[in-house]
CSV table of C-alpha atoms and ligand atoms in Angstrom, one decimal:
chain,number,residue,atom,x,y,z
A,48,MET,CA,109.0,68.8,109.6
A,49,THR,CA,107.1,68.9,112.9
A,50,GLN,CA,103.4,68.7,112.9
A,51,ARG,CA,101.9,72.2,112.2
A,52,GLU,CA,99.6,73.5,115.0
A,53,THR,CA,95.9,74.1,114.6
A,54,TRP,CA,93.3,76.0,116.6
A,55,ALA,CA,91.8,73.9,119.4
A,56,THR,CA,88.3,75.2,118.8
A,57,ARG,CA,86.3,77.0,116.2
A,58,ALA,CA,85.6,79.8,118.6
A,59,GLY,CA,89.4,80.0,119.1
A,60,PHE,CA,89.9,80.9,115.4
A,61,ILE,CA,87.0,83.4,115.5
A,62,LEU,CA,88.2,85.1,118.7
A,63,ALA,CA,91.8,85.2,117.5
A,64,ALA,CA,90.7,86.8,114.2
A,65,VAL,CA,88.5,89.3,115.9
A,66,GLY,CA,91.4,90.0,118.3
A,67,SER,CA,93.5,90.7,115.3
A,68,ALA,CA,90.9,92.9,113.7
A,69,VAL,CA,89.9,94.8,116.8
A,70,GLY,CA,92.7,97.1,117.8
A,71,LEU,CA,94.1,100.6,117.8
A,72,GLY,CA,92.5,100.8,114.3
A,73,ASN,CA,89.0,100.6,115.9
A,74,ILE,CA,89.6,102.4,119.2
A,75,TRP,CA,92.3,105.0,118.4
A,76,GLN,CA,92.0,105.7,114.7
A,77,PHE,CA,88.4,105.1,113.9
A,78,PRO,CA,86.9,107.8,116.3
A,79,PHE,CA,89.5,110.4,115.3
A,80,LYS,CA,89.4,109.7,111.6
A,81,THR,CA,85.6,109.8,111.9
A,82,SER,CA,85.7,113.2,113.6
A,83,THR,CA,88.2,114.7,111.1
A,84,ASN,CA,86.3,113.4,108.1
A,85,GLY,CA,82.8,114.4,108.5
A,86,GLY,CA,81.4,112.3,111.3
A,87,ALA,CA,78.5,110.0,110.3
A,88,ALA,CA,79.3,110.4,106.6
A,89,PHE,CA,82.6,108.7,107.2
A,90,VAL,CA,81.0,106.0,109.3
A,91,LEU,CA,78.6,105.3,106.5
A,92,VAL,CA,81.3,104.8,103.9
A,93,TYR,CA,83.4,102.8,106.3
A,94,LEU,CA,80.5,100.4,107.0
A,95,LEU,CA,79.7,100.0,103.3
A,96,ALA,CA,83.4,99.4,102.6
A,97,ALA,CA,83.6,96.8,105.3
A,98,VAL,CA,80.7,94.8,104.0
A,99,LEU,CA,81.0,95.2,100.2
A,100,ILE,CA,84.8,95.2,100.0
A,101,GLY,CA,86.1,93.9,103.3
A,102,LEU,CA,84.0,90.8,103.6
A,103,PRO,CA,84.7,89.4,100.2
A,104,ALA,CA,88.4,90.3,100.5
A,105,ILE,CA,88.7,88.6,104.0
A,106,LEU,CA,87.1,85.5,102.6
A,107,GLY,CA,89.7,85.6,99.8
A,108,GLU,CA,92.5,85.6,102.4
A,109,PHE,CA,90.8,82.8,104.4
A,110,VAL,CA,90.6,80.7,101.2
A,111,ILE,CA,94.3,81.1,100.4
A,112,GLY,CA,95.3,80.3,104.0
A,113,ARG,CA,93.2,77.3,104.6
A,114,ARG,CA,93.8,75.8,101.1
A,115,ALA,CA,97.6,76.0,101.6
A,116,ASN,CA,97.8,75.3,105.3
A,117,LEU,CA,100.9,77.4,105.2
A,118,ASN,CA,102.2,80.9,106.1
A,119,ALA,CA,101.2,83.8,103.9
A,120,VAL,CA,104.4,83.7,101.8
A,121,ALA,CA,104.9,80.1,101.1
A,122,ALA,CA,101.1,79.6,100.6
A,123,PHE,CA,101.3,80.9,97.0
A,124,ARG,CA,104.0,78.4,96.0
A,125,LYS,CA,102.0,75.6,97.6
A,126,LEU,CA,99.0,76.6,95.5
A,127,ASP,CA,101.2,76.3,92.4
A,128,HIS,CA,101.6,79.9,91.7
A,129,PRO,CA,105.2,80.6,92.8
A,130,ALA,CA,105.3,84.0,91.1
A,131,TRP,CA,102.6,85.3,93.5
A,132,THR,CA,104.9,84.5,96.4
A,133,ALA,CA,105.9,88.2,96.0
A,134,VAL,CA,102.4,89.2,97.0
A,135,GLY,CA,102.7,87.2,100.3
A,136,ALA,CA,106.1,88.9,100.8
A,137,LEU,CA,104.6,92.3,100.2
A,138,GLY,CA,101.9,91.5,102.8
A,139,LEU,CA,104.6,90.4,105.3
A,140,LEU,CA,106.6,93.5,104.8
A,141,THR,CA,103.6,95.8,105.1
A,142,GLY,CA,102.7,94.1,108.3
A,143,MET,CA,106.2,94.6,109.7
A,144,TRP,CA,106.1,98.2,108.6
A,145,ILE,CA,102.9,98.7,110.5
A,146,LEU,CA,103.9,96.8,113.6
A,147,SER,CA,107.0,99.0,114.0
A,148,TYR,CA,104.8,102.1,114.8
A,149,TYR,CA,101.8,100.2,116.1
A,150,SER,CA,104.0,99.2,118.9
A,151,VAL,CA,104.9,102.8,119.6
A,152,VAL,CA,101.3,103.7,120.0
A,153,GLY,CA,100.9,100.6,122.1
A,154,GLY,CA,103.6,102.0,124.3
A,155,TRP,CA,101.7,105.3,124.7
A,156,VAL,CA,98.7,103.2,125.8
A,157,ILE,CA,100.7,101.4,128.5
A,158,GLN,CA,101.9,104.8,129.8
A,159,TYR,CA,98.3,106.1,129.9
A,160,THR,CA,97.1,103.1,131.7
A,161,ILE,CA,99.7,103.7,134.4
A,162,GLY,CA,99.2,107.5,134.2
A,163,SER,CA,95.5,107.0,134.9
A,164,ALA,CA,96.3,105.0,138.0
A,165,THR,CA,98.8,107.5,139.4
A,166,GLY,CA,96.9,110.6,138.2
A,167,ALA,CA,100.0,111.7,136.3
A,168,TYR,CA,98.1,113.5,133.5
A,169,LEU,CA,95.6,115.3,135.7
A,170,THR,CA,97.2,118.6,135.8
A,171,ASP,CA,98.1,119.2,132.2
A,172,THR,CA,96.9,116.5,129.8
A,173,ALA,CA,98.5,118.1,126.7
A,174,ALA,CA,101.9,118.4,128.4
A,175,TYR,CA,101.6,114.8,129.5
A,176,PHE,CA,100.9,113.6,126.0
A,177,GLY,CA,104.0,115.5,124.9
A,178,SER,CA,106.1,113.7,127.4
A,179,VAL,CA,104.6,110.3,126.6
A,180,ALA,CA,104.5,110.4,122.8
A,181,THR,CA,108.2,111.0,121.9
A,182,GLY,CA,111.7,110.6,123.4
A,183,PRO,CA,113.1,108.2,125.8
A,184,ASN,CA,109.8,107.3,127.5
A,185,ALA,CA,108.2,106.5,124.2
A,186,ILE,CA,111.1,104.3,123.2
A,187,ALA,CA,111.2,102.4,126.5
A,188,PHE,CA,107.5,101.7,126.5
A,189,HIS,CA,107.6,100.8,122.8
A,190,GLY,CA,110.2,98.2,123.8
A,191,LEU,CA,108.0,96.9,126.6
A,192,PHE,CA,105.0,96.6,124.3
A,193,MET,CA,107.1,94.7,121.7
A,194,ALA,CA,108.5,92.4,124.4
A,195,ILE,CA,105.0,91.4,125.6
A,196,THR,CA,104.0,90.7,122.0
A,197,VAL,CA,107.0,88.5,121.5
A,198,GLY,CA,106.2,86.7,124.7
A,199,ILE,CA,102.7,85.7,123.6
A,200,VAL,CA,103.8,84.7,120.1
A,201,ALA,CA,106.6,82.6,121.6
A,202,PHE,CA,104.1,80.3,123.2
A,203,GLY,CA,102.6,79.3,119.9
A,204,VAL,CA,99.2,79.2,118.3
A,205,GLU,CA,97.1,77.3,120.8
A,206,ASP,CA,98.8,78.0,124.1
A,207,GLY,CA,99.8,81.6,123.3
A,208,ILE,CA,97.5,83.3,120.8
A,209,GLU,CA,94.3,81.3,121.4
A,210,ALA,CA,94.6,81.3,125.1
A,211,ALA,CA,95.3,85.0,125.2
A,212,THR,CA,92.5,86.1,122.8
A,213,ARG,CA,89.9,83.9,124.5
A,214,LEU,CA,90.2,86.2,127.5
A,215,MET,CA,90.9,89.4,125.7
A,216,VAL,CA,88.2,89.7,123.2
A,217,PRO,CA,85.1,89.2,125.4
A,218,SER,CA,86.5,91.6,128.0
A,219,ILE,CA,87.0,94.3,125.3
A,220,VAL,CA,83.4,94.0,124.3
A,221,VAL,CA,81.9,94.0,127.8
A,222,ILE,CA,83.9,96.9,129.0
A,223,LEU,CA,83.3,99.1,125.9
A,224,VAL,CA,79.5,98.4,126.2
A,225,GLY,CA,79.7,99.5,129.8
A,226,LEU,CA,81.6,102.7,129.0
A,227,ALA,CA,79.2,103.5,126.1
A,228,VAL,CA,76.3,103.2,128.4
A,229,TYR,CA,78.0,105.4,130.9
A,230,ALA,CA,78.7,108.0,128.2
A,231,VAL,CA,74.9,108.3,127.5
A,232,THR,CA,74.4,109.4,131.0
A,233,LEU,CA,76.8,112.3,130.9
A,234,ASP,CA,75.6,115.8,130.6
A,235,GLY,CA,76.3,117.3,127.2
A,236,SER,CA,76.8,114.0,125.4
A,237,GLY,CA,73.4,114.4,123.5
A,238,PRO,CA,74.6,116.2,120.4
A,239,ALA,CA,77.4,113.7,119.9
A,240,TYR,CA,74.9,111.1,118.7
A,241,GLY,CA,73.5,113.2,115.8
A,242,TYR,CA,77.0,114.1,114.7
A,243,TYR,CA,78.2,110.5,114.9
A,244,LEU,CA,75.1,108.6,113.7
A,245,SER,CA,73.2,110.7,111.2
A,246,PRO,CA,75.2,111.3,108.0
A,247,ASP,CA,75.2,114.6,106.2
A,248,ILE,CA,74.6,113.5,102.7
A,249,ASP,CA,75.5,116.9,101.1
A,250,TYR,CA,78.8,116.9,102.9
A,251,LEU,CA,79.4,113.3,101.8
A,252,ALA,CA,78.7,114.1,98.2
A,253,ALA,CA,81.0,117.1,98.2
A,254,ASN,CA,83.9,115.4,99.9
A,255,LEU,CA,83.6,111.9,98.5
A,256,ALA,CA,87.1,111.8,97.0
A,257,ASP,CA,88.7,112.7,100.3
A,258,ILE,CA,86.5,110.4,102.4
A,259,VAL,CA,86.8,107.3,100.3
A,260,PRO,CA,90.6,106.5,100.6
A,261,PHE,CA,90.4,107.2,104.3
A,262,ALA,CA,87.3,105.1,104.9
A,263,VAL,CA,88.2,102.2,102.7
A,264,GLY,CA,91.8,102.2,103.9
A,265,GLN,CA,90.4,102.2,107.5
A,266,ALA,CA,88.3,99.2,106.6
A,267,PHE,CA,91.3,97.3,105.3
A,268,PHE,CA,93.5,98.2,108.2
A,269,SER,CA,90.8,97.4,110.7
A,270,LEU,CA,90.1,94.1,109.2
A,271,SER,CA,93.8,93.2,109.2
A,272,LEU,CA,93.7,92.8,105.4
A,273,GLY,CA,96.7,92.9,103.1
A,274,MET,CA,99.2,91.9,105.7
A,275,GLY,CA,99.0,88.2,105.6
A,276,ALA,CA,97.5,88.1,109.0
A,277,MET,CA,94.2,86.5,108.0
A,278,ILE,CA,95.9,84.1,105.6
A,279,THR,CA,98.1,83.0,108.4
A,280,TYR,CA,95.3,82.6,111.0
A,281,ALA,CA,93.2,80.7,108.4
A,282,SER,CA,96.1,78.3,107.7
A,283,TYR,CA,95.6,76.8,111.2
A,284,LEU,CA,92.0,75.9,110.2
A,285,GLY,CA,90.4,72.5,109.3
A,286,ASP,CA,88.2,71.8,106.3
A,287,ASP,CA,85.0,71.6,108.3
A,288,ASP,CA,85.0,75.3,109.2
A,289,ASN,CA,82.4,77.4,107.5
A,290,LEU,CA,84.5,80.3,106.2
A,291,VAL,CA,81.5,82.3,105.2
A,292,THR,CA,79.8,82.3,108.6
A,293,ASP,CA,83.1,82.9,110.3
A,294,GLY,CA,83.9,85.8,108.0
A,295,GLY,CA,80.5,87.3,108.6
A,296,ILE,CA,80.9,87.1,112.3
A,297,ILE,CA,84.4,88.6,112.2
A,298,VAL,CA,83.4,91.5,110.0
A,299,GLY,CA,80.3,92.1,112.0
A,300,LEU,CA,82.1,92.1,115.4
A,301,ASN,CA,84.9,94.2,114.1
A,302,SER,CA,82.5,96.9,112.8
A,303,ALA,CA,80.5,96.7,115.9
A,304,VAL,CA,83.5,97.3,118.1
A,305,GLY,CA,84.6,100.3,115.9
A,306,LEU,CA,81.1,101.8,116.3
A,307,LEU,CA,81.1,101.1,120.0
A,308,ALA,CA,84.5,102.8,120.5
A,309,GLY,CA,83.1,105.8,118.7
A,310,LEU,CA,80.1,105.7,121.1
A,311,VAL,CA,82.5,106.0,124.0
A,312,VAL,CA,85.0,108.5,122.5
A,313,VAL,CA,82.8,110.9,120.5
A,314,PRO,CA,80.4,111.7,123.4
A,315,LEU,CA,83.4,112.2,125.8
A,316,LEU,CA,84.8,114.7,123.3
A,317,PHE,CA,81.4,116.5,123.2
A,318,VAL,CA,81.1,116.6,126.9
A,319,GLN,CA,84.5,118.2,127.1
A,320,PHE,CA,84.5,120.5,124.2
A,321,GLY,CA,80.9,120.8,123.0
A,322,THR,CA,82.1,119.6,119.6
A,323,VAL,CA,84.9,117.5,118.1
A,324,PRO,CA,88.1,119.5,118.3
A,325,ASP,CA,90.4,119.7,115.3
A,326,SER,CA,94.0,118.5,115.5
A,327,ALA,CA,95.4,121.7,117.0
A,328,ALA,CA,92.8,121.7,119.8
A,329,GLY,CA,93.4,118.1,120.8
A,330,GLY,CA,91.7,116.2,118.0
A,331,GLY,CA,93.7,114.2,115.4
A,332,PRO,CA,96.0,111.4,116.5
A,333,GLY,CA,96.2,112.8,120.0
A,334,ALA,CA,92.4,112.8,120.4
A,335,LEU,CA,92.1,109.6,122.2
A,336,PHE,CA,95.0,110.5,124.5
A,337,VAL,CA,94.6,114.2,125.1
A,338,SER,CA,90.9,114.7,124.9
A,339,VAL,CA,89.8,111.5,126.5
A,340,ALA,CA,92.3,112.0,129.2
A,341,ASP,CA,90.8,115.5,129.7
A,342,ALA,CA,87.4,114.0,130.0
A,343,PHE,CA,88.6,111.6,132.6
A,344,ALA,CA,90.6,114.2,134.4
A,345,SER,CA,87.5,116.3,134.8
A,346,LEU,CA,85.7,113.5,136.6
A,347,GLY,CA,88.1,113.3,139.5
A,348,LEU,CA,88.8,110.0,141.2
A,349,ALA,CA,86.0,108.1,139.3
A,350,GLY,CA,87.7,109.4,136.1
A,351,ARG,CA,91.0,107.9,137.1
A,352,ALA,CA,89.3,104.5,137.6
A,353,LEU,CA,87.6,104.8,134.3
A,354,GLY,CA,90.9,105.7,132.7
A,355,VAL,CA,92.6,102.6,134.0
A,356,VAL,CA,89.7,100.5,132.7
A,357,PHE,CA,89.5,102.3,129.3
A,358,PHE,CA,93.2,102.4,128.5
A,359,GLY,CA,93.6,98.9,129.9
A,360,VAL,CA,91.1,97.7,127.3
A,361,VAL,CA,92.8,99.6,124.5
A,362,LEU,CA,96.0,97.9,125.6
A,363,VAL,CA,94.5,94.5,125.4
A,364,ALA,CA,93.0,95.2,122.0
A,365,ALA,CA,96.3,96.5,120.7
A,366,LEU,CA,98.2,93.5,121.9
A,367,SER,CA,95.8,91.0,120.4
A,368,SER,CA,96.4,92.8,117.1
A,369,ALA,CA,100.1,93.1,117.4
A,370,ILE,CA,100.5,89.3,118.0
A,371,SER,CA,98.8,88.6,114.7
A,372,LEU,CA,101.2,90.8,112.9
A,373,LEU,CA,104.2,89.2,114.5
A,374,GLU,CA,102.8,85.8,113.8
A,375,VAL,CA,102.8,86.4,110.1
A,376,ALA,CA,106.6,86.7,110.0
A,377,THR,CA,107.2,84.2,112.7
A,378,SER,CA,105.2,81.5,111.0
A,379,TYR,CA,106.9,82.2,107.7
A,380,VAL,CA,110.3,81.6,109.2
A,381,VAL,CA,109.3,78.6,111.3
A,382,ASP,CA,107.4,76.9,108.4
A,383,THR,CA,110.1,77.5,105.9
A,384,TYR,CA,113.4,77.3,107.8
A,385,GLY,CA,112.3,75.4,110.8
A,386,GLY,CA,113.7,78.0,113.3
A,387,ARG,CA,112.6,77.8,117.0
A,388,ARG,CA,109.5,79.9,117.5
A,389,PRO,CA,110.6,81.9,120.5
A,390,VAL,CA,114.0,82.8,118.9
A,391,VAL,CA,112.4,83.8,115.6
A,392,ALA,CA,109.8,85.9,117.3
A,393,ALA,CA,112.4,87.6,119.5
A,394,ALA,CA,114.6,88.3,116.5
A,395,PHE,CA,111.8,90.0,114.6
A,396,GLY,CA,110.7,91.9,117.7
A,397,THR,CA,114.2,93.3,118.1
A,398,GLY,CA,114.5,94.4,114.5
A,399,LEU,CA,111.0,96.0,114.6
A,400,PHE,CA,111.8,97.7,117.9
A,401,LEU,CA,114.8,99.4,116.2
A,402,LEU,CA,112.8,100.5,113.2
A,403,GLY,CA,110.1,101.8,115.5
A,404,THR,CA,112.5,104.0,117.4
A,405,LEU,CA,112.1,106.4,114.5
A,406,SER,CA,108.4,106.8,115.1
A,407,ALA,CA,109.0,106.9,118.9
A,408,TRP,CA,111.5,109.7,118.4
A,409,ARG,CA,109.4,112.0,116.3
A,410,THR,CA,105.6,111.8,115.8
A,411,ALA,CA,106.1,113.1,112.3
A,412,TRP,CA,107.8,109.8,111.4
A,413,LEU,CA,104.9,107.9,112.9
A,414,GLY,CA,102.5,109.9,110.7
A,415,TRP,CA,104.6,109.3,107.7
A,416,PHE,CA,104.8,105.5,108.3
A,417,ASP,CA,101.0,105.5,108.8
A,418,THR,CA,100.1,107.5,105.7
A,419,LEU,CA,102.3,105.3,103.5
A,420,ALA,CA,100.8,102.2,105.0
A,421,TYR,CA,97.2,103.3,104.5
A,422,LYS,CA,97.4,105.0,101.2
A,423,VAL,CA,99.8,102.9,99.3
A,424,LEU,CA,101.1,99.6,100.9
A,425,LEU,CA,97.8,98.3,102.1
A,426,PRO,CA,95.6,99.0,99.1
A,427,THR,CA,98.4,97.6,96.8
A,428,SER,CA,98.7,94.4,98.8
A,429,VAL,CA,94.9,93.9,99.0
A,430,LEU,CA,94.6,94.6,95.3
A,431,LEU,CA,97.1,92.0,94.3
A,432,ALA,CA,95.5,89.4,96.7
A,433,VAL,CA,92.1,90.2,95.2
A,434,VAL,CA,93.4,89.8,91.6
A,435,PHE,CA,95.0,86.5,92.6
A,436,VAL,CA,91.9,85.0,94.2
A,437,GLY,CA,89.4,86.4,91.7
A,438,TRP,CA,91.1,86.0,88.4
A,439,ILE,CA,93.9,83.6,88.8
A,440,TYR,CA,92.8,81.0,91.4
A,441,GLY,CA,89.1,81.5,90.6
A,442,PRO,CA,87.4,78.1,90.3
A,443,GLN,CA,89.6,76.5,93.0
A,444,ALA,CA,88.8,79.4,95.3
A,445,VAL,CA,85.1,78.8,94.8
A,446,ASP,CA,85.7,75.1,95.6
A,447,GLU,CA,87.6,75.9,98.8
A,448,LEU,CA,85.1,78.5,100.0
A,449,GLN,CA,82.3,75.9,99.7
A,450,LYS,CA,84.0,73.4,102.0
A,451,GLY,CA,82.3,73.3,105.4
A,452,THR,CA,79.2,75.1,104.1
A,453,ASP,CA,76.0,73.3,103.4
A,454,GLY,CA,75.8,73.5,99.6
A,455,GLY,CA,76.8,77.2,99.1
A,456,ALA,CA,77.7,76.9,95.5
A,457,ARG,CA,75.6,79.8,94.4
A,458,LEU,CA,76.9,82.0,97.2
A,459,ALA,CA,80.5,81.1,96.4
A,460,THR,CA,79.9,82.1,92.7
A,461,VAL,CA,78.4,85.4,93.7
A,462,TRP,CA,81.4,85.9,96.0
A,463,LEU,CA,83.8,85.2,93.1
A,464,TRP,CA,82.1,87.7,90.8
A,465,SER,CA,82.0,90.3,93.5
A,466,LEU,CA,85.8,90.0,93.9
A,467,ARG,CA,86.3,90.2,90.2
A,468,THR,CA,84.2,93.3,89.8
A,469,VAL,CA,83.0,95.5,92.7
A,470,VAL,CA,85.9,94.7,95.0
A,471,LEU,CA,88.5,95.0,92.3
A,472,VAL,CA,87.2,98.4,91.2
A,473,GLY,CA,86.7,99.6,94.8
A,474,VAL,CA,90.3,98.8,95.7
A,475,LEU,CA,91.7,100.3,92.5
A,476,VAL,CA,89.8,103.6,93.1
A,477,THR,CA,91.0,103.6,96.7
A,478,LEU,CA,94.6,103.1,95.7
A,479,TYR,CA,94.4,105.7,93.0
A,480,LEU,CA,92.8,108.3,95.3
A,481,GLY,CA,95.3,107.5,98.0
A,482,VAL,CA,98.3,107.9,95.8
A,483,VAL,CA,97.0,111.1,94.2
A,484,SER,CA,96.3,112.6,97.6
A,485,ILE,CA,100.0,112.3,98.6
A,486,TYR,CA,101.6,112.9,95.2
A,487,PRO,CA,103.9,114.7,94.7
A,488,SER,CA,104.5,115.4,98.3
A,489,PRO,CA,104.4,112.4,100.6
A,490,GLY,CA,105.5,114.7,103.5
A,491,LEU,CA,108.7,112.9,104.3
A,492,PRO,CA,109.9,114.1,107.7
A,493,PHE,CA,113.5,114.1,106.8
A,494,VAL,CA,114.5,117.3,108.5
B,508,LIG,N1,93.3,95.4,112.6
B,508,LIG,C1,94.2,96.0,113.6
B,508,LIG,C2,93.6,97.2,114.2
B,508,LIG,O1,92.5,97.6,113.8
B,508,LIG,C3,95.5,96.3,113.1
B,508,LIG,C4,96.2,95.2,112.4
B,508,LIG,C5,96.4,95.3,111.1
B,508,LIG,C6,96.4,94.0,113.0
B,508,LIG,C7,96.9,94.2,110.4
B,508,LIG,C8,96.9,92.9,112.3
B,508,LIG,C9,97.2,93.0,111.0
B,508,LIG,O2,94.1,97.8,115.0
């Protein structure tokens, strides 16, 4: 077997992991899920979930990946638990499922970046979204997005992923900060901050069962958990890395970028509408595209420039996430069967392009793929990984987590027990609420 690649630098791993985490989940879904689920109340549950459930769980994936030094599927066999290979396979499949429609939305973002430059959406933003979101355009740009993703993964870990994310991640943060500062200066953005930042506890209490599966699912999705992505990225790490600090930085940055995206999008919505519109009025999945485009359109030429910058950043964030999803499957085949990386990546890309045409053809399909991913596939996959690390691999996991930390035995034990208790219960409740919320009608768009 040829020598397996590793990250060139510690920052390389952190940036790639942040690149994976920060994506459409933070910039497209987080603001609109926040606005349809009670504003700051949702933000609060999301942040708690990221720290209390997401951080221990991401460390669990890091431990599996670094211990095994292998892709997410073969890792379990290498750790002497071959039956759990199924969990890795479920993660891989979940990731592929998600990438199929993720790429469709990525295609929308490409069209909006171009549309901002040409001013194509200025006259009628809703009609523009209609022409972008489904049909031949959607399919073509979905193909383009997938092709770029394949192109980066084909170059490998160090020259492809690490090199790309080293540029991408810092530019995302800098530009979002700039846009958030700009949003503060806009007339009418004031009330947005109360809505977004000060939680309505009564609302939260009354709607907890609805908010929890969304917010926790959002935390998993946004941290790239349950799809083998973090296992795979950690498999390119050496023993001297401090997983705990790295994990803390990654979770912190990811939450910060989610919040930051909200600080750009929510004020723009308030400027435009005086409130957060519901789905029918341009909220929901179209919020980022219709409402934000409206806001840019009302700002004339400056708005167009802002649009290019904003959608350009969303595009970069989406790409740096998509490559991590494709890398999971690619590394599995390259590690296990020794295929050539570019060929393997292209083969997966083609298959996923075809699957994604469903979502590109009708938005109802996209919604269905997304719901199933959030409410069933992701929590199941995270649950099984948590059970594995907490209850099956336990003491060895503690040992692995401690490597590269100074001492850290106490911390590692606390971590293990948090996985075995709080995290486990949290994921179970999320899965239960998620399944109940779609049972018995998962809303299949078959007609
Ligand atoms: N975390 C990414 C986002 O927030 C999506 C993603 C999920 C990427 C899983 C990789 C793996 O958009």
